[in-house]
Amino acid sequence: MTDRLPGFSTLAVHAGAQPDPTTGARATPIYQTTSFVFNDADHAASLFGLQAFGNIYTRIGNPTNAVLEERVAALEGGTAALAVASGHAAQLVVLQQLLRPGDEIIAARKLYGGSINQFTHAFKAFGWNVAWADPDDVASFDQAVTPHTKAIFIESIANPAGSVTDIEAIAAVARKAGVPLIVDNTLASPYLIKPIDHGADIVVHSLTKFLGGHGNSLGGIIVDAGTFDWSKDNKYPMLSEPRPEYHGIRIQETFGNFAFAIACRVLGLRDLGPALSPFNAFMILTGIETLPLRMQKHCDNAKAVAEFLSTHPAVSAVNYAGLPGDRYNALQRKYAPKGAGAVFTFSLKGGYDAGVNLVSNLKLFSHLANVGDTRSLVIHPASTTHSQLDDAAKVKSGAAPEVVRLSIGIEDKEDLIADLDQALRA
Amino acid sequence: MNHDAYDDNYIRSILNNVKSIAMVGASPVNVRPSYFAFKYLAQRGYDMIPVNPGHVGKALMGKPFVASLADIDRPIDTIDIFRNSSHIMPVVDEALKLSPLPKVIWMQLGARDDAAAEKAEAAGLKVVMNRCPKIEYGRLSSEISWMGVNSRTLSSKRAPIPTQGMRLSLNRTSFGGGQTAASDRAAKNKTETT
Ligand SMILES: Cc1ncc(COP(=O)(O)O)c(C=O)c1O
């Protein structure tokens, strides 16, 4: 039996799953239960004391969710993962382990609009301050570091404009500052980019998008790279100090290189509560089995659509990193050589009104606030997801009034191009 | 032997073949990592011996503490050292005086002493550093997957239902070397800077 590294597609189908111990069921069963019986009082005590591996209550862990967790950890090359109810829940649980009131996080200015809201308003109310930096100017991250900085947060491919981030350069800033780099890898998926290979310490996903991939289930996940030493400067007491919740055990000392994932589970998920439904975990797992096939088709279709739009008379600009002249093309070829993803923006000569018209004239593209569905999707960020931002912030986050965002599905590309063409001419 | 990244087959052969484990630095305090590991390995069927001069007269899961390796009344396969790196060498020296010699020196998660490892290897012993046997056993058997841990193993066989005292199969198809590529890198960077 030789040790060999199975390919990505094999892991996408198999990692974490094996036939059910009692029934032999080959597909992962949906363990739709709130709780699990203990063998005896000692077993119960060891589970609660984190001494034994096992299931207690679905808010803390569930066997269906565990398959999903191991699968995504394997695909990302991490040591462990924790599935939660949504991408936003993943971000909340991660930062709860790292920040205390008065601490700071440096975040890329180009983020999903919902994340900008979460950081600006909800997290601010917890006393967690955000310093915004420009992912196109790595020095701005370095300049934002203060003694209160506890983490750096970026998106690998940023929503909405599909811009590619120089992960290695920002990882170097994080290492120098002695803080973990958190990468939201939602838009790339590990099929296109594995941020841990480029220096990320923590990866988060909205599983709602390409990983689940069918627009039917919300979910989020946190992947621990196993690379960060949480005990070094005592900056992360949730991991390095004795935890009163668990009779004084220290999480890093006990769990080694998957301590962060455990902290997120036993301190974060247990106490904050955003557990993923096992049914959603099953739907997302089924989606992941075809991730490599879907993602390549998403990317190939997106490139064809972007090429079409780039020569269209009604279009003033296309931001797609997969196009040769794009400012992110060099970064795309370095970080995501298989494709530039399927979410991108383009600008209409006719401005805000043309954006609103386009959306209403499309027949195949669905007008909705999501990305990473099998179906092609369209949204006009200025009037929807980014409408809470003022005009200057809209432009900075890539959502100017004339900008339309597409999420290209896996239909036939000729049909997508024809639909866009008729809607742009209408 | 590359002590930055162990092949799974190396760890697997140790855990499959050893029967007795003397745990140096075992603690009777039920929140210490050594306590968890001791209990887990005992439940998986290993003959465990707690070694700690501070607790002689007490027992851990019914097994009486001994003060030193020399006080163990039977041959032992494995010495699992639950002490930090600076206390490894004297334990290895003591282990190398035993007759018959143990087969394996295992240093806990966080503990590493390359000079002590070299000495033990020169005497024909196998060495594992900076790993927890409980975690490795749980990982290779995939029992730990219940915690969302990447076992780096695959299997199309029906999973066993673990019961008290049962040895789980560790013979799944492994992928990757020791840890994940990233955690190997991090461990290496850390030893280079310290
Ligand atoms: C890049 C990115 N991160 C996070 C989220 C939030 O995920 P969820 O909607 O699952 O909470 C989204 C959702 O659109 C996203 O696009």
Coordinates of N, CA and C in Angstrom, one line a residue, chain B:
Chain B
M1 N 15.8 9.4 8.6 CA 14.3 9.7 8.8 C 14.0 11.2 8.8
N2 N 13.1 11.6 8.0 CA 12.7 13.0 8.0 C 11.7 13.3 9.1
H3 N 12.1 14.0 10.1 CA 11.2 14.2 11.2 C 10.3 15.4 11.0
D4 N 10.4 16.1 9.9 CA 9.4 17.2 9.6 C 8.1 16.6 9.1
A5 N 8.2 15.5 8.4 CA 7.0 14.9 7.8 C 7.1 13.4 7.8
Y6 N 6.3 12.7 8.5 CA 6.3 11.2 8.5 C 5.4 10.7 7.5
D7 N 5.8 9.6 6.8 CA 4.9 8.9 6.0 C 3.9 8.2 6.8
D8 N 2.6 8.2 6.4 CA 1.6 7.6 7.2 C 1.9 6.1 7.4
N9 N 2.6 5.4 6.5 CA 2.9 4.0 6.7 C 3.8 3.8 7.9
Y10 N 4.7 4.8 8.1 CA 5.6 4.7 9.2 C 4.9 4.7 10.6
I11 N 4.0 5.7 10.7 CA 3.2 5.9 11.9 C 2.3 4.6 12.0
R12 N 1.7 4.2 10.9 CA 0.7 3.1 10.9 C 1.4 1.8 11.4
S13 N 2.6 1.6 10.9 CA 3.3 0.4 11.3 C 3.6 0.4 12.8
I14 N 4.0 1.6 13.3 CA 4.2 1.6 14.8 C 3.0 1.4 15.6
L15 N 1.9 2.1 15.2 CA 0.6 1.9 16.0 C 0.0 0.5 15.8
N16 N 0.3 -0.1 14.7 CA -0.2 -1.5 14.5 C 0.6 -2.5 15.3
N17 N 1.9 -2.3 15.5 CA 2.7 -3.3 16.0 C 3.0 -3.2 17.5
V18 N 3.0 -2.0 18.1 CA 3.3 -1.9 19.5 C 2.1 -2.4 20.3
K19 N 2.5 -3.0 21.5 CA 1.4 -3.4 22.4 C 1.4 -2.7 23.7
S20 N 2.6 -2.3 24.2 CA 2.6 -1.6 25.5 C 3.2 -0.3 25.3
I21 N 2.7 0.7 26.1 CA 3.2 2.1 26.0 C 3.4 2.6 27.4
A22 N 4.6 3.0 27.7 CA 4.9 3.7 29.0 C 4.8 5.2 28.7
M23 N 3.9 5.8 29.4 CA 3.8 7.3 29.2 C 4.5 8.1 30.3
V24 N 5.6 8.7 29.9 CA 6.4 9.4 30.9 C 5.8 10.8 31.0
G25 N 5.5 11.2 32.2 CA 4.8 12.5 32.4 C 3.3 12.4 32.4
A26 N 2.8 11.2 32.5 CA 1.3 11.0 32.6 C 0.8 11.8 33.8
S27 N -0.4 12.4 33.6 CA -1.0 13.1 34.7 C -2.3 12.5 35.1
P28 N -2.5 12.4 36.4 CA -3.8 12.0 36.9 C -4.9 13.1 36.8
V29 N -4.5 14.3 36.4 CA -5.4 15.4 36.4 C -6.2 15.3 35.1
N30 N -7.6 15.2 35.2 CA -8.4 14.9 34.1 C -8.6 16.0 33.1
V31 N -7.9 17.1 33.2 CA -7.9 18.1 32.1 C -6.6 18.2 31.4
R32 N -5.6 17.4 31.7 CA -4.3 17.4 31.0 C -4.4 16.6 29.8
P33 N -3.7 17.0 28.7 CA -3.7 16.3 27.4 C -3.2 14.8 27.7
S34 N -2.2 14.7 28.6 CA -1.6 13.3 28.8 C -2.7 12.4 29.3
Y35 N -3.6 12.9 30.1 CA -4.7 12.1 30.7 C -5.6 11.6 29.6
F36 N -6.0 12.5 28.7 CA -6.9 12.2 27.6 C -6.2 11.1 26.7
A37 N -4.9 11.3 26.4 CA -4.2 10.4 25.5 C -4.1 9.0 26.2
F38 N -3.8 9.0 27.4 CA -3.6 7.8 28.2 C -4.9 7.0 28.1
K39 N -6.0 7.7 28.5 CA -7.3 7.0 28.5 C -7.7 6.5 27.1
Y40 N -7.5 7.3 26.1 CA -7.9 6.9 24.8 C -7.1 5.6 24.3
L41 N -5.8 5.7 24.6 CA -5.0 4.5 24.1 C -5.3 3.3 24.9
A42 N -5.6 3.4 26.2 CA -6.0 2.3 27.0 C -7.3 1.7 26.4
Q43 N -8.3 2.6 26.1 CA -9.6 2.1 25.5 C -9.4 1.5 24.2
R44 N -8.3 1.8 23.5 CA -8.1 1.2 22.2 C -7.2 -0.1 22.3
G45 N -7.0 -0.5 23.5 CA -6.5 -1.9 23.8 C -5.0 -1.9 24.0
Y46 N -4.3 -0.8 24.1 CA -2.9 -0.8 24.4 C -2.7 -1.0 25.9
D47 N -1.6 -1.7 26.3 CA -1.2 -1.9 27.7 C -0.4 -0.7 28.1
M48 N -1.1 0.2 28.9 CA -0.6 1.5 29.3 C 0.1 1.4 30.6
I49 N 1.2 2.1 30.8 CA 1.9 2.3 32.1 C 2.2 3.7 32.4
P50 N 1.6 4.3 33.4 CA 1.8 5.7 33.7 C 3.2 5.9 34.5
V51 N 4.0 6.8 34.0 CA 5.3 7.0 34.7 C 5.4 8.4 35.1
N52 N 5.4 8.6 36.4 CA 5.6 10.0 37.0 C 5.9 9.9 38.4
P53 N 7.1 10.3 38.8 CA 7.6 10.1 40.2 C 6.7 10.9 41.2
G54 N 6.0 11.9 40.7 CA 5.2 12.8 41.6 C 3.9 12.1 42.0
H55 N 3.5 11.0 41.3 CA 2.2 10.4 41.6 C 2.3 8.9 42.0
V56 N 3.5 8.5 42.4 CA 3.6 7.1 42.9 C 2.6 6.9 44.0
G57 N 2.0 5.7 44.0 CA 1.0 5.4 45.1 C -0.4 5.7 44.5
K58 N -0.5 6.5 43.4 CA -1.8 6.7 42.8 C -1.9 5.8 41.5
A59 N -3.1 5.7 40.9 CA -3.3 5.0 39.7 C -4.0 5.8 38.7
L60 N -3.8 5.4 37.4 CA -4.5 6.1 36.3 C -5.3 5.0 35.6
M61 N -6.6 5.1 35.6 CA -7.5 4.1 35.0 C -7.1 2.7 35.6
G62 N -6.9 2.7 36.8 CA -6.6 1.4 37.5 C -5.1 0.9 37.3
K63 N -4.3 1.7 36.6 CA -2.9 1.3 36.4 C -2.0 2.1 37.3
P64 N -1.3 1.4 38.2 CA -0.5 2.1 39.2 C 0.7 2.9 38.5
F65 N 0.9 4.1 39.0 CA 2.0 5.0 38.6 C 3.3 4.3 39.0
V66 N 4.4 4.4 38.2 CA 5.7 4.0 38.6 C 6.6 5.3 38.5
A67 N 7.7 5.3 39.3 CA 8.5 6.5 39.3 C 9.4 6.7 38.1
S68 N 9.9 5.6 37.6 CA 10.8 5.7 36.4 C 10.7 4.5 35.5
L69 N 11.2 4.6 34.3 CA 11.2 3.5 33.4 C 11.8 2.2 34.0
A70 N 12.8 2.4 34.8 CA 13.5 1.2 35.4 C 12.6 0.4 36.3
D71 N 11.6 1.1 36.8 CA 10.7 0.4 37.8 C 9.6 -0.4 37.1
I72 N 9.6 -0.4 35.8 CA 8.5 -1.2 35.1 C 8.9 -2.7 35.1
D73 N 8.0 -3.5 35.5 CA 8.4 -4.9 35.7 C 8.3 -5.8 34.5
R74 N 8.1 -5.2 33.3 CA 8.0 -6.1 32.1 C 8.5 -5.3 30.9
P75 N 8.9 -6.0 29.9 CA 9.4 -5.3 28.7 C 8.4 -4.4 28.1
I76 N 8.8 -3.2 27.6 CA 7.8 -2.3 27.0 C 8.3 -1.9 25.6
D77 N 7.3 -1.8 24.7 CA 7.5 -1.5 23.3 C 7.8 0.0 23.0
T78 N 7.1 0.8 23.7 CA 7.1 2.2 23.3 C 7.2 3.1 24.6
I79 N 8.0 4.1 24.4 CA 8.1 5.2 25.5 C 7.5 6.4 24.9
D80 N 6.3 6.9 25.4 CA 5.7 8.1 25.0 C 6.0 9.2 25.9
I81 N 6.8 10.2 25.5 CA 7.3 11.2 26.4 C 6.4 12.5 26.4
F82 N 5.7 12.6 27.5 CA 4.9 13.8 27.7 C 5.6 14.9 28.5
R83 N 6.8 15.3 28.0 CA 7.5 16.3 28.7 C 7.9 17.3 27.6
N84 N 8.3 18.6 28.0 CA 8.7 19.5 26.9 C 10.1 19.2 26.5
S85 N 10.5 19.8 25.3 CA 11.7 19.4 24.6 C 13.0 19.3 25.5
S86 N 13.1 20.2 26.4 CA 14.3 20.3 27.2 C 14.4 19.1 28.2
H87 N 13.4 18.3 28.4 CA 13.4 17.2 29.3 C 13.5 15.8 28.6
I88 N 13.7 15.9 27.3 CA 13.6 14.6 26.5 C 14.9 13.8 26.7
M89 N 16.0 14.4 26.6 CA 17.3 13.6 26.6 C 17.5 12.7 27.8
P90 N 17.2 13.1 29.0 CA 17.4 12.2 30.1 C 16.5 11.0 30.1
V91 N 15.3 11.2 29.5 CA 14.3 10.1 29.4 C 14.9 9.1 28.4
V92 N 15.4 9.6 27.3 CA 15.9 8.7 26.2 C 17.1 8.0 26.8
D93 N 18.0 8.7 27.5 CA 19.2 8.0 28.1 C 18.7 6.8 29.0
E94 N 17.7 7.1 29.8 CA 17.1 6.0 30.7 C 16.5 4.9 29.9
A95 N 15.8 5.2 28.8 CA 15.2 4.2 28.0 C 16.3 3.3 27.3
L96 N 17.4 3.9 27.0 CA 18.4 3.1 26.3 C 19.2 2.2 27.3
K97 N 18.9 2.4 28.6 CA 19.5 1.4 29.5 C 18.7 0.2 29.8
L98 N 17.4 0.2 29.3 CA 16.5 -0.9 29.5 C 16.9 -2.1 28.8
S99 N 16.6 -3.3 29.3 CA 16.9 -4.5 28.7 C 15.7 -5.4 28.8
P100 N 15.0 -5.9 27.8 CA 15.3 -5.5 26.4 C 15.0 -4.0 26.1
L101 N 15.6 -3.5 25.0 CA 15.4 -2.2 24.6 C 13.9 -2.0 24.1
P102 N 13.4 -0.8 24.4 CA 12.1 -0.5 23.7 C 12.2 -0.4 22.2
K103 N 11.1 -0.4 21.5 CA 11.2 -0.4 20.0 C 11.0 1.0 19.5
V104 N 10.3 1.8 20.3 CA 9.9 3.2 19.8 C 10.0 4.2 20.9
I105 N 10.6 5.4 20.5 CA 10.5 6.6 21.3 C 9.6 7.5 20.6
W106 N 8.5 7.9 21.4 CA 7.5 8.8 20.8 C 7.5 10.1 21.6
M107 N 7.7 11.3 21.0 CA 7.7 12.6 21.7 C 6.4 13.3 21.4
Q108 N 5.7 13.8 22.4 CA 4.4 14.4 22.2 C 4.4 15.6 21.3
L109 N 3.2 16.0 20.9 CA 2.9 17.2 20.2 C 3.6 18.3 20.9
G110 N 4.4 19.1 20.1 CA 5.2 20.2 20.7 C 6.6 19.9 21.2
A111 N 6.8 18.6 21.3 CA 8.2 18.2 21.9 C 9.0 17.6 20.8
R112 N 10.3 18.1 20.7 CA 11.2 17.7 19.7 C 12.6 17.9 20.2
D113 N 13.4 16.8 20.1 CA 14.9 16.9 20.5 C 15.6 16.1 19.5
D114 N 16.2 16.7 18.5 CA 16.8 16.0 17.4 C 18.0 15.2 17.8
A115 N 18.8 15.7 18.8 CA 20.0 15.0 19.3 C 19.5 13.7 20.0
A116 N 18.5 13.8 20.8 CA 18.0 12.6 21.5 C 17.4 11.6 20.4
A117 N 16.8 12.1 19.4 CA 16.3 11.2 18.3 C 17.4 10.5 17.7
E118 N 18.5 11.2 17.3 CA 19.6 10.6 16.7 C 20.2 9.4 17.5
K119 N 20.3 9.7 18.8 CA 20.9 8.7 19.8 C 20.0 7.5 19.8
A120 N 18.7 7.7 19.9 CA 17.8 6.5 19.9 C 17.8 5.7 18.6
E121 N 17.9 6.5 17.5 CA 17.9 5.8 16.2 C 19.2 5.0 16.0
A122 N 20.3 5.6 16.5 CA 21.6 4.9 16.4 C 21.5 3.6 17.2
A123 N 20.7 3.5 18.2 CA 20.6 2.3 19.0 C 19.5 1.3 18.4
G124 N 19.0 1.7 17.2 CA 18.0 0.9 16.5 C 16.6 1.1 16.8
L125 N 16.3 2.2 17.6 CA 14.9 2.4 17.9 C 14.2 3.3 16.8
K126 N 12.9 3.2 16.7 CA 12.2 4.1 15.8 C 11.8 5.4 16.6
V127 N 11.8 6.5 16.0 CA 11.5 7.8 16.7 C 10.4 8.5 16.0
V128 N 9.4 9.0 16.8 CA 8.4 10.0 16.3 C 8.5 11.2 17.2
M129 N 8.5 12.4 16.6 CA 8.5 13.6 17.4 C 7.4 14.5 17.0
N130 N 7.0 15.3 18.0 CA 6.0 16.3 17.8 C 4.6 15.8 17.2
R131 N 4.2 14.7 17.7 CA 2.9 14.1 17.3 C 2.2 13.5 18.5
C132 N 0.9 13.4 18.5 CA 0.2 12.8 19.6 C -0.3 11.5 19.1
P133 N 0.0 10.4 19.8 CA -0.5 9.1 19.4 C -2.0 8.9 19.3
K134 N -2.7 9.6 20.2 CA -4.1 9.6 20.2 C -4.7 10.2 18.9
I135 N -4.1 11.3 18.5 CA -4.6 12.0 17.3 C -4.2 11.2 16.1
E136 N -3.0 10.6 16.1 CA -2.6 9.8 14.9 C -3.4 8.6 14.8
Y137 N -3.7 7.9 15.9 CA -4.6 6.7 15.9 C -6.0 7.1 15.4
G138 N -6.5 8.2 15.9 CA -7.9 8.6 15.5 C -7.9 9.0 14.1
R139 N -6.8 9.6 13.6 CA -6.7 10.1 12.2 C -6.7 8.9 11.3
L140 N -5.8 7.9 11.5 CA -5.6 6.8 10.6 C -6.7 5.9 10.6
S141 N -7.5 5.8 11.7 CA -8.7 5.0 11.8 C -9.9 5.7 11.3
S142 N -9.7 7.0 11.1 CA -10.8 8.0 10.7 C -11.8 8.2 11.8
E143 N -11.5 7.7 13.0 CA -12.4 8.0 14.2 C -12.5 9.5 14.4
I144 N -11.4 10.2 14.2 CA -11.3 11.6 14.5 C -12.1 12.4 13.5
S145 N -12.5 11.8 12.4 CA -13.3 12.6 11.4 C -14.6 13.1 12.0
W146 N -15.0 12.5 13.1 CA -16.2 13.1 13.8 C -16.0 14.5 14.2
M147 N -14.7 14.9 14.3 CA -14.4 16.3 14.7 C -14.1 17.2 13.5
G148 N -14.4 16.7 12.3 CA -14.1 17.5 11.1 C -12.7 17.5 10.7
V149 N -11.9 16.6 11.3 CA -10.4 16.6 11.0 C -10.2 15.9 9.7
N150 N -9.2 16.4 9.0 CA -8.8 15.8 7.7 C -7.9 14.6 8.0
S151 N -8.5 13.4 7.8 CA -7.7 12.2 8.2 C -6.7 11.9 7.1
R152 N -6.8 12.5 5.9 CA -6.0 12.3 4.8 C -5.9 10.8 4.5
T153 N -7.1 10.1 4.7 CA -7.2 8.7 4.3 C -8.6 8.6 3.6
L154 N -8.6 7.6 2.7 CA -9.9 7.3 2.0 C -10.2 5.8 2.2
S155 N -11.5 5.5 2.2 CA -11.8 4.1 2.3 C -13.2 3.9 1.7
S156 N -13.4 2.8 0.9 CA -14.7 2.4 0.4 C -15.3 1.3 1.2
K157 N -14.7 0.9 2.3 CA -15.2 -0.1 3.2 C -16.1 0.4 4.3
R158 N -17.0 -0.4 4.7 CA -17.9 0.0 5.8 C -17.1 0.4 7.0
A159 N -17.5 1.5 7.7 CA -16.8 2.0 8.8 C -17.1 1.1 10.0
P160 N -16.1 0.8 10.9 CA -16.4 0.0 12.1 C -17.1 0.8 13.2
I161 N -17.8 0.2 14.1 CA -18.4 0.9 15.2 C -17.5 0.7 16.4
P162 N -16.7 1.7 16.9 CA -15.8 1.4 17.9 C -16.4 1.0 19.2
T163 N -15.9 0.1 19.9 CA -16.3 -0.2 21.3 C -15.1 -0.3 22.2
Q164 N -15.4 -0.3 23.4 CA -14.3 -0.3 24.5 C -13.3 -1.4 24.2
G165 N -12.0 -1.0 24.2 CA -10.9 -2.0 24.1 C -10.7 -2.5 22.7
M166 N -11.4 -1.9 21.7 CA -11.3 -2.4 20.4 C -10.2 -1.7 19.6
R167 N -9.4 -2.5 18.9 CA -8.4 -1.9 18.0 C -9.1 -1.6 16.7
L168 N -9.0 -0.4 16.2 CA -9.6 -0.1 14.9 C -8.6 -0.3 13.8
S169 N -9.1 -0.6 12.6 CA -8.2 -0.8 11.5 C -7.6 0.6 11.1
L170 N -6.3 0.5 11.0 CA -5.6 1.7 10.6 C -5.2 1.7 9.1
N171 N -5.6 0.6 8.4 CA -5.1 0.3 7.1 C -6.0 0.9 6.0
R172 N -6.3 2.2 6.0 CA -7.0 2.8 5.0 C -6.0 3.4 3.9
T173 N -6.5 3.7 2.7 CA -5.6 4.3 1.7 C -5.2 5.7 2.2
S174 N -3.9 6.0 2.3 CA -3.5 7.3 2.8 C -3.2 8.2 1.6
F175 N -3.4 9.5 1.8 CA -2.8 10.4 0.9 C -2.0 11.4 1.6
G176 N -0.9 11.9 0.9 CA -0.1 12.9 1.5 C 0.9 12.2 2.4
G177 N 1.9 13.0 2.9 CA 3.0 12.5 3.7 C 2.6 12.5 5.1
G178 N 3.2 13.3 5.9 CA 3.0 13.4 7.4 C 1.7 14.2 7.6
Q179 N 1.9 15.5 7.8 CA 0.8 16.4 8.0 C 0.4 16.8 6.6
T180 N -0.5 17.9 6.5 CA -0.8 18.5 5.3 C 0.5 19.2 4.8
A181 N 0.6 19.5 3.5 CA 1.7 20.2 3.0 C 2.0 21.5 3.8
A182 N 0.8 22.2 4.0 CA 1.0 23.5 4.7 C 1.5 23.4 6.1
S183 N 1.0 22.4 6.8 CA 1.4 22.3 8.2 C 2.8 21.8 8.3
D184 N 3.2 21.0 7.4 CA 4.7 20.6 7.3 C 5.5 21.9 7.1
R185 N 5.1 22.7 6.2 CA 5.9 23.9 5.9 C 6.0 24.8 7.2
A186 N 4.8 24.9 7.8 CA 4.8 25.8 9.0 C 5.7 25.2 10.1
A187 N 5.6 23.9 10.3 CA 6.5 23.3 11.3 C 7.9 23.5 11.0
K188 N 8.3 23.4 9.8 CA 9.6 23.6 9.3 C 10.1 25.0 9.6
N189 N 9.2 26.0 9.2 CA 9.6 27.4 9.4 C 9.8 27.7 10.9
K190 N 9.0 27.0 11.7 CA 9.1 27.3 13.1 C 10.4 26.7 13.7
T191 N 10.8 25.5 13.3 CA 12.0 25.0 13.8 C 13.2 25.8 13.3
E192 N 13.1 26.3 12.1 CA 14.2 27.1 11.6 C 14.4 28.4 12.3
T193 N 13.3 29.0 12.8 CA 13.4 30.3 13.4 C 13.6 30.2 14.9
T194 N 13.5 29.0 15.5 CA 13.7 28.9 17.0 C 15.0 28.2 17.3

